[in-house]
mmCIF file of C-alpha atoms in Angstrom:
data_model
loop_
_atom_site.group_PDB
_atom_site.id
_atom_site.type_symbol
_atom_site.label_atom_id
_atom_site.label_comp_id
_atom_site.label_asym_id
_atom_site.label_seq_id
_atom_site.Cartn_x
_atom_site.Cartn_y
_atom_site.Cartn_z
ATOM 1 C CA MET A 1 -14.396 -82.052 -119.274
ATOM 2 C CA LYS A 2 -12.367 -78.859 -119.173
ATOM 3 C CA ALA A 3 -14.017 -75.531 -120.027
ATOM 4 C CA LEU A 4 -12.355 -72.166 -120.584
ATOM 5 C CA VAL A 5 -14.723 -69.295 -119.805
ATOM 6 C CA THR A 6 -13.722 -65.789 -120.917
ATOM 7 C CA GLY A 7 -15.270 -62.808 -119.191
ATOM 8 C CA ALA A 8 -15.639 -65.109 -116.196
ATOM 9 C CA ALA A 9 -16.393 -62.312 -113.711
ATOM 10 C CA GLY A 10 -19.147 -60.764 -115.845
ATOM 11 C CA PHE A 11 -22.835 -61.576 -115.427
ATOM 12 C CA VAL A 12 -23.024 -64.265 -118.100
ATOM 13 C CA GLY A 13 -19.484 -65.533 -117.518
ATOM 14 C CA VAL A 14 -19.811 -66.061 -113.776
ATOM 15 C CA ASN A 15 -23.026 -68.011 -114.311
ATOM 16 C CA LEU A 16 -21.310 -70.195 -116.914
ATOM 17 C CA VAL A 17 -18.415 -70.832 -114.539
ATOM 18 C CA HIS A 18 -20.851 -71.724 -111.749
ATOM 19 C CA ARG A 19 -22.901 -74.076 -113.925
ATOM 20 C CA PHE A 20 -19.934 -75.927 -115.400
ATOM 21 C CA ALA A 21 -18.140 -76.156 -112.040
ATOM 22 C CA ALA A 22 -21.288 -77.407 -110.306
ATOM 23 C CA GLY A 23 -21.598 -80.017 -113.053
ATOM 24 C CA GLY A 24 -18.152 -81.390 -112.306
ATOM 25 C CA ALA A 25 -16.152 -79.729 -115.077
ATOM 26 C CA THR A 26 -12.682 -78.334 -114.554
ATOM 27 C CA VAL A 27 -13.044 -74.620 -115.297
ATOM 28 C CA VAL A 28 -10.384 -72.146 -116.349
ATOM 29 C CA ALA A 29 -11.922 -68.746 -115.619
ATOM 30 C CA LEU A 30 -10.289 -65.950 -117.641
ATOM 31 C CA VAL A 31 -10.629 -62.443 -116.189
ATOM 32 C CA ARG A 32 -8.935 -59.088 -116.815
ATOM 33 C CA ARG A 33 -8.658 -58.393 -113.104
ATOM 34 C CA ALA A 34 -9.024 -60.555 -110.018
ATOM 35 C CA PRO A 35 -12.660 -61.146 -109.082
ATOM 36 C CA ASP A 36 -13.946 -60.104 -105.676
ATOM 37 C CA PRO A 37 -14.500 -62.776 -103.007
ATOM 38 C CA VAL A 38 -18.296 -62.850 -103.507
ATOM 39 C CA THR A 39 -17.866 -63.565 -107.223
ATOM 40 C CA GLN A 40 -15.306 -66.267 -106.504
ATOM 41 C CA GLN A 41 -17.542 -67.897 -103.895
ATOM 42 C CA PHE A 42 -20.584 -67.929 -106.212
ATOM 43 C CA ALA A 43 -18.652 -69.141 -109.240
ATOM 44 C CA ALA A 44 -16.798 -71.948 -107.502
ATOM 45 C CA PRO A 45 -19.064 -74.089 -105.323
ATOM 46 C CA PRO A 46 -17.268 -76.040 -102.564
ATOM 47 C CA GLY A 47 -15.356 -78.964 -103.992
ATOM 48 C CA SER A 48 -15.357 -77.604 -107.531
ATOM 49 C CA ASP A 49 -12.290 -77.197 -109.714
ATOM 50 C CA VAL A 50 -12.080 -73.550 -110.830
ATOM 51 C CA GLY A 51 -8.798 -71.847 -111.648
ATOM 52 C CA TRP A 52 -8.780 -68.075 -112.111
ATOM 53 C CA VAL A 53 -6.407 -66.778 -114.790
ATOM 54 C CA LEU A 54 -5.605 -63.124 -115.398
ATOM 55 C CA GLY A 55 -5.441 -62.200 -119.071
ATOM 56 C CA ASP A 56 -6.738 -60.026 -121.864
ATOM 57 C CA VAL A 57 -8.477 -61.386 -124.965
ATOM 58 C CA THR A 58 -6.860 -58.639 -127.062
ATOM 59 C CA GLU A 59 -3.433 -60.238 -126.523
ATOM 60 C CA ARG A 60 -3.307 -62.906 -129.232
ATOM 61 C CA PRO A 61 0.008 -64.541 -128.205
ATOM 62 C CA ALA A 62 -1.228 -64.844 -124.615
ATOM 63 C CA MET A 63 -4.497 -66.430 -125.758
ATOM 64 C CA MET A 64 -2.602 -68.901 -127.945
ATOM 65 C CA GLU A 65 -0.338 -69.807 -125.045
ATOM 66 C CA LEU A 66 -3.320 -70.181 -122.694
ATOM 67 C CA LEU A 67 -5.192 -72.575 -124.989
ATOM 68 C CA GLU A 68 -2.061 -74.571 -125.793
ATOM 69 C CA ARG A 69 -1.309 -74.939 -122.080
ATOM 70 C CA GLU A 70 -4.848 -75.651 -120.842
ATOM 71 C CA ARG A 71 -6.191 -77.667 -123.802
ATOM 72 C CA PRO A 72 -9.875 -77.073 -122.989
ATOM 73 C CA ASP A 73 -12.617 -79.214 -124.488
ATOM 74 C CA VAL A 74 -14.720 -76.095 -124.967
ATOM 75 C CA VAL A 75 -14.182 -72.338 -125.028
ATOM 76 C CA LEU A 76 -17.163 -70.356 -123.760
ATOM 77 C CA HIS A 77 -16.445 -66.829 -124.978
ATOM 78 C CA ALA A 78 -18.400 -64.310 -122.918
ATOM 79 C CA ALA A 79 -15.771 -61.556 -122.655
ATOM 80 C CA ALA A 80 -17.065 -58.236 -123.909
ATOM 81 C CA ILE A 81 -17.095 -54.591 -123.025
ATOM 82 C CA THR A 82 -20.433 -52.827 -123.126
ATOM 83 C CA PHE A 83 -19.829 -49.106 -123.346
ATOM 84 C CA THR A 84 -22.093 -46.158 -122.736
ATOM 85 C CA GLU A 85 -22.538 -43.877 -125.734
ATOM 86 C CA GLU A 86 -20.051 -41.407 -124.208
ATOM 87 C CA GLN A 87 -17.428 -44.113 -123.684
ATOM 88 C CA GLU A 88 -18.012 -45.447 -127.178
ATOM 89 C CA ARG A 89 -17.374 -41.984 -128.607
ATOM 90 C CA ALA A 90 -14.243 -41.579 -126.478
ATOM 91 C CA GLU A 91 -12.757 -45.059 -127.128
ATOM 92 C CA PRO A 92 -14.264 -46.557 -130.281
ATOM 93 C CA ALA A 93 -11.207 -48.672 -131.099
ATOM 94 C CA ALA A 94 -11.262 -50.283 -127.648
ATOM 95 C CA VAL A 95 -14.870 -51.381 -128.188
ATOM 96 C CA PHE A 96 -13.988 -53.131 -131.435
ATOM 97 C CA ASP A 97 -10.615 -54.465 -130.262
ATOM 98 C CA VAL A 98 -12.116 -56.301 -127.293
ATOM 99 C CA ASN A 99 -15.457 -57.317 -128.770
ATOM 100 C CA ALA A 100 -14.369 -58.393 -132.267
ATOM 101 C CA GLY A 101 -10.576 -58.597 -132.062
ATOM 102 C CA GLY A 102 -10.780 -60.656 -128.888
ATOM 103 C CA THR A 103 -13.123 -63.081 -130.631
ATOM 104 C CA LEU A 104 -10.717 -63.430 -133.557
ATOM 105 C CA ASN A 105 -7.801 -64.036 -131.180
ATOM 106 C CA LEU A 106 -9.679 -66.779 -129.324
ATOM 107 C CA LEU A 107 -10.929 -68.430 -132.507
ATOM 108 C CA GLU A 108 -7.404 -68.530 -133.891
ATOM 109 C CA ALA A 109 -6.021 -69.867 -130.603
ATOM 110 C CA ALA A 110 -8.775 -72.519 -130.536
ATOM 111 C CA ARG A 111 -7.982 -73.495 -134.127
ATOM 112 C CA ARG A 112 -4.287 -73.867 -133.422
ATOM 113 C CA ALA A 113 -4.870 -75.786 -130.180
ATOM 114 C CA ARG A 114 -7.436 -77.985 -131.940
ATOM 115 C CA THR A 115 -10.120 -77.115 -129.405
ATOM 116 C CA PRO A 116 -13.173 -79.187 -130.336
ATOM 117 C CA ARG A 117 -15.913 -76.665 -129.487
ATOM 118 C CA PHE A 118 -16.293 -72.883 -129.332
ATOM 119 C CA VAL A 119 -19.403 -71.243 -127.869
ATOM 120 C CA TYR A 120 -19.853 -67.547 -128.588
ATOM 121 C CA VAL A 121 -22.100 -65.442 -126.346
ATOM 122 C CA SER A 122 -23.768 -62.808 -128.487
ATOM 123 C CA THR A 123 -26.424 -60.164 -127.791
ATOM 124 C CA GLY A 124 -29.882 -58.977 -128.733
ATOM 125 C CA GLY A 125 -28.168 -55.655 -129.454
ATOM 126 C CA LEU A 126 -27.621 -56.948 -132.988
ATOM 127 C CA TYR A 127 -31.246 -56.090 -133.653
ATOM 128 C CA GLY A 128 -31.225 -52.511 -132.403
ATOM 129 C CA PRO A 129 -32.521 -50.987 -129.165
ATOM 130 C CA ALA A 130 -34.615 -53.399 -127.093
ATOM 131 C CA ALA A 131 -37.524 -50.969 -126.744
ATOM 132 C CA ALA A 132 -37.780 -50.513 -130.516
ATOM 133 C CA ARG A 133 -37.775 -54.132 -131.640
ATOM 134 C CA PRO A 134 -40.604 -56.606 -131.904
ATOM 135 C CA ALA A 135 -40.291 -60.264 -130.944
ATOM 136 C CA LEU A 136 -37.257 -61.748 -132.666
ATOM 137 C CA SER A 137 -37.287 -64.516 -135.249
ATOM 138 C CA GLU A 138 -34.727 -66.037 -137.607
ATOM 139 C CA GLU A 139 -35.874 -63.520 -140.230
ATOM 140 C CA THR A 140 -35.441 -60.415 -138.049
ATOM 141 C CA PRO A 141 -32.978 -58.116 -139.850
ATOM 142 C CA LEU A 142 -29.803 -57.044 -138.064
ATOM 143 C CA GLN A 143 -29.907 -53.370 -137.100
ATOM 144 C CA ALA A 144 -26.890 -52.714 -134.921
ATOM 145 C CA ASN A 145 -26.675 -49.013 -134.166
ATOM 146 C CA THR A 146 -23.624 -49.071 -131.876
ATOM 147 C CA LEU A 147 -20.026 -50.198 -132.268
ATOM 148 C CA TYR A 148 -20.814 -52.868 -129.688
ATOM 149 C CA GLY A 149 -23.508 -54.282 -131.958
ATOM 150 C CA VAL A 150 -21.329 -53.988 -135.053
ATOM 151 C CA ALA A 151 -18.484 -55.830 -133.282
ATOM 152 C CA LYS A 152 -20.900 -58.562 -132.164
ATOM 153 C CA ILE A 153 -22.148 -59.001 -135.751
ATOM 154 C CA ALA A 154 -18.546 -59.197 -136.945
ATOM 155 C CA SER A 155 -17.835 -61.782 -134.250
ATOM 156 C CA GLU A 156 -20.777 -63.939 -135.283
ATOM 157 C CA HIS A 157 -19.497 -63.888 -138.864
ATOM 158 C CA LEU A 158 -15.986 -64.739 -137.656
ATOM 159 C CA CYS A 159 -17.408 -67.765 -135.808
ATOM 160 C CA LEU A 160 -19.246 -68.930 -138.926
ATOM 161 C CA ASN A 161 -16.080 -68.598 -140.975
ATOM 162 C CA TYR A 162 -13.988 -70.520 -138.454
ATOM 163 C CA LEU A 163 -16.596 -73.260 -138.593
ATOM 164 C CA ARG A 164 -15.915 -73.405 -142.337
ATOM 165 C CA ILE A 165 -12.134 -72.951 -142.467
ATOM 166 C CA ALA A 166 -11.105 -74.708 -139.242
ATOM 167 C CA ASP A 167 -13.884 -77.238 -138.758
ATOM 168 C CA LEU A 168 -14.399 -75.662 -135.324
ATOM 169 C CA ASP A 169 -17.749 -76.639 -133.838
#
Protein backbone atom coordinates (compact mmCIF):
# COMPACT_ATOMS: atom_id res chain seq x y z
CA MET A 1 0.00 0.00 0.00
CA LYS A 2 1.15 3.53 -0.75
CA ALA A 3 -0.12 6.43 1.37
CA LEU A 4 0.29 10.15 0.73
CA VAL A 5 0.17 12.14 3.97
CA THR A 6 -0.19 15.92 3.74
CA GLY A 7 0.90 18.05 6.66
CA ALA A 8 3.31 15.23 7.44
CA ALA A 9 5.41 17.24 9.90
CA GLY A 10 2.41 18.41 11.95
CA PHE A 11 1.19 16.63 15.08
CA VAL A 12 -1.48 14.51 13.39
CA GLY A 13 0.46 14.10 10.15
CA VAL A 14 3.68 12.83 11.71
CA ASN A 15 1.72 10.26 13.71
CA LEU A 16 -0.05 9.09 10.55
CA VAL A 17 3.28 8.78 8.75
CA HIS A 18 4.72 6.81 11.67
CA ARG A 19 1.74 4.46 11.90
CA PHE A 20 1.55 3.72 8.18
CA ALA A 21 5.33 3.34 7.85
CA ALA A 22 5.49 1.04 10.88
CA GLY A 23 2.71 -1.02 9.29
CA GLY A 24 4.76 -1.59 6.16
CA ALA A 25 3.20 1.00 3.85
CA THR A 26 5.22 3.10 1.46
CA VAL A 27 4.63 6.68 2.62
CA VAL A 28 4.95 9.89 0.65
CA ALA A 29 5.17 12.60 3.31
CA LEU A 30 4.21 16.04 1.96
CA VAL A 31 5.59 19.02 3.89
CA ARG A 32 5.95 22.75 3.20
CA ARG A 33 9.47 22.80 4.60
CA ALA A 34 11.97 20.09 5.45
CA PRO A 35 11.25 18.44 8.79
CA ASP A 36 13.85 18.49 11.54
CA PRO A 37 15.86 15.32 12.24
CA VAL A 38 13.80 14.39 15.33
CA THR A 39 10.58 14.49 13.30
CA GLN A 40 12.14 12.44 10.53
CA GLN A 41 13.46 9.85 12.98
CA PHE A 42 10.08 9.48 14.73
CA ALA A 43 8.08 9.36 11.51
CA ALA A 44 10.26 6.85 9.71
CA PRO A 45 11.14 3.84 11.87
CA PRO A 46 14.27 1.94 10.78
CA GLY A 47 13.61 -0.10 7.67
CA SER A 48 10.49 1.84 6.72
CA ASP A 49 9.84 3.40 3.33
CA VAL A 50 9.14 7.12 3.83
CA GLY A 51 9.89 9.72 1.18
CA TRP A 52 9.71 13.39 2.13
CA VAL A 53 8.37 15.71 -0.57
CA LEU A 54 8.39 19.50 -0.39
CA GLY A 55 5.19 21.09 -1.67
CA ASP A 56 2.25 23.33 -0.95
CA VAL A 57 -1.37 22.17 -1.05
CA THR A 58 -2.41 25.57 -2.42
CA GLU A 59 -0.58 24.82 -5.69
CA ARG A 60 -3.14 22.81 -7.66
CA PRO A 61 -0.92 21.90 -10.65
CA ALA A 62 1.79 20.65 -8.28
CA MET A 63 -0.72 18.52 -6.36
CA MET A 64 -2.05 17.05 -9.60
CA GLU A 65 1.47 16.23 -10.73
CA LEU A 66 2.32 14.70 -7.34
CA LEU A 67 -0.70 12.37 -7.33
CA GLU A 68 -0.23 11.41 -10.97
CA ARG A 69 3.43 10.57 -10.31
CA GLU A 70 3.01 8.78 -6.97
CA ARG A 71 -0.36 7.06 -7.55
CA PRO A 72 -1.14 6.55 -3.85
CA ASP A 73 -3.79 4.10 -2.69
CA VAL A 74 -4.92 6.62 -0.10
CA VAL A 75 -4.51 10.34 0.56
CA LEU A 76 -4.50 11.24 4.25
CA HIS A 77 -5.08 14.99 4.23
CA ALA A 78 -3.89 16.52 7.49
CA ALA A 79 -2.37 19.75 6.14
CA ALA A 80 -3.84 22.81 7.80
CA ILE A 81 -2.83 26.10 9.28
CA THR A 82 -4.22 26.96 12.69
CA PHE A 83 -3.94 30.68 13.21
CA THR A 84 -4.16 32.80 16.32
CA GLU A 85 -6.91 35.41 16.24
CA GLU A 86 -4.33 38.10 15.42
CA GLN A 87 -2.92 36.10 12.51
CA GLU A 88 -6.41 35.32 11.27
CA ARG A 89 -7.22 39.03 11.22
CA ALA A 90 -3.95 39.82 9.43
CA GLU A 91 -4.12 37.00 6.83
CA PRO A 92 -7.70 35.77 6.47
CA ALA A 93 -7.28 34.68 2.85
CA ALA A 94 -4.28 32.51 3.73
CA VAL A 95 -6.36 30.66 6.33
CA PHE A 96 -9.04 29.81 3.78
CA ASP A 97 -6.64 29.18 0.89
CA VAL A 98 -4.70 26.51 2.78
CA ASN A 99 -7.50 24.97 4.81
CA ALA A 100 -10.28 24.86 2.18
CA GLY A 101 -8.50 25.59 -1.10
CA GLY A 102 -5.85 23.00 -0.33
CA THR A 103 -8.56 20.42 0.30
CA LEU A 104 -10.21 21.23 -3.03
CA ASN A 105 -6.87 20.96 -4.84
CA LEU A 106 -6.15 17.54 -3.32
CA LEU A 107 -9.66 16.24 -3.97
CA GLU A 108 -9.43 17.28 -7.60
CA ALA A 109 -5.96 15.76 -7.94
CA ALA A 110 -7.22 12.53 -6.33
CA ARG A 111 -10.20 12.46 -8.70
CA ARG A 112 -8.02 12.91 -11.76
CA ALA A 113 -5.46 10.35 -10.59
CA ARG A 114 -8.27 7.93 -9.70
CA THR A 115 -7.05 7.62 -6.12
CA PRO A 116 -9.31 5.05 -4.45
CA ARG A 117 -9.54 6.60 -0.97
CA PHE A 118 -9.33 10.07 0.57
CA VAL A 119 -9.22 10.58 4.34
CA TYR A 120 -9.83 14.11 5.59
CA VAL A 121 -8.62 15.14 9.05
CA SER A 122 -11.10 17.61 10.48
CA THR A 123 -11.42 19.32 13.87
CA GLY A 124 -13.66 19.75 16.88
CA GLY A 125 -13.38 23.47 16.12
CA LEU A 126 -16.43 23.03 13.89
CA TYR A 127 -18.51 23.05 17.05
CA GLY A 128 -17.15 26.23 18.61
CA PRO A 129 -14.67 26.76 21.45
CA ALA A 130 -13.83 23.56 23.33
CA ALA A 131 -14.59 25.08 26.74
CA ALA A 132 -18.08 26.13 25.65
CA ARG A 133 -19.32 22.90 24.11
CA PRO A 134 -20.91 19.88 25.72
CA ALA A 135 -20.13 16.31 24.70
CA LEU A 136 -20.50 15.98 20.94
CA SER A 137 -23.02 13.81 19.13
CA GLU A 138 -24.17 13.44 15.52
CA GLU A 139 -26.87 16.03 16.28
CA THR A 140 -24.52 18.69 17.69
CA PRO A 141 -24.97 21.82 15.55
CA LEU A 142 -21.95 23.31 13.80
CA GLN A 143 -20.89 26.60 15.39
CA ALA A 144 -17.61 27.59 13.80
CA ASN A 145 -16.61 31.02 15.03
CA THR A 146 -13.25 31.32 13.24
CA LEU A 147 -12.16 31.23 9.61
CA TYR A 148 -10.32 28.02 10.48
CA GLY A 149 -13.60 26.41 11.52
CA VAL A 150 -15.46 27.80 8.52
CA ALA A 151 -12.77 26.45 6.16
CA LYS A 152 -12.95 23.04 7.86
CA ILE A 153 -16.75 22.96 7.43
CA ALA A 154 -16.32 23.90 3.77
CA SER A 155 -13.74 21.13 3.41
CA GLU A 156 -16.05 18.53 4.91
CA HIS A 157 -18.75 19.55 2.43
CA LEU A 158 -16.23 19.41 -0.42
CA CYS A 159 -15.34 15.84 0.61
CA LEU A 160 -19.01 14.84 0.65
CA ASN A 161 -19.51 16.32 -2.79
CA TYR A 162 -16.46 14.56 -4.23
CA LEU A 163 -17.86 11.33 -2.85
CA ARG A 164 -20.97 12.05 -4.93
CA ILE A 165 -19.46 13.45 -8.13
CA ALA A 166 -16.22 11.45 -8.32
CA ASP A 167 -17.11 8.26 -6.49
CA LEU A 168 -14.12 9.00 -4.23
CA ASP A 169 -14.25 6.96 -1.04
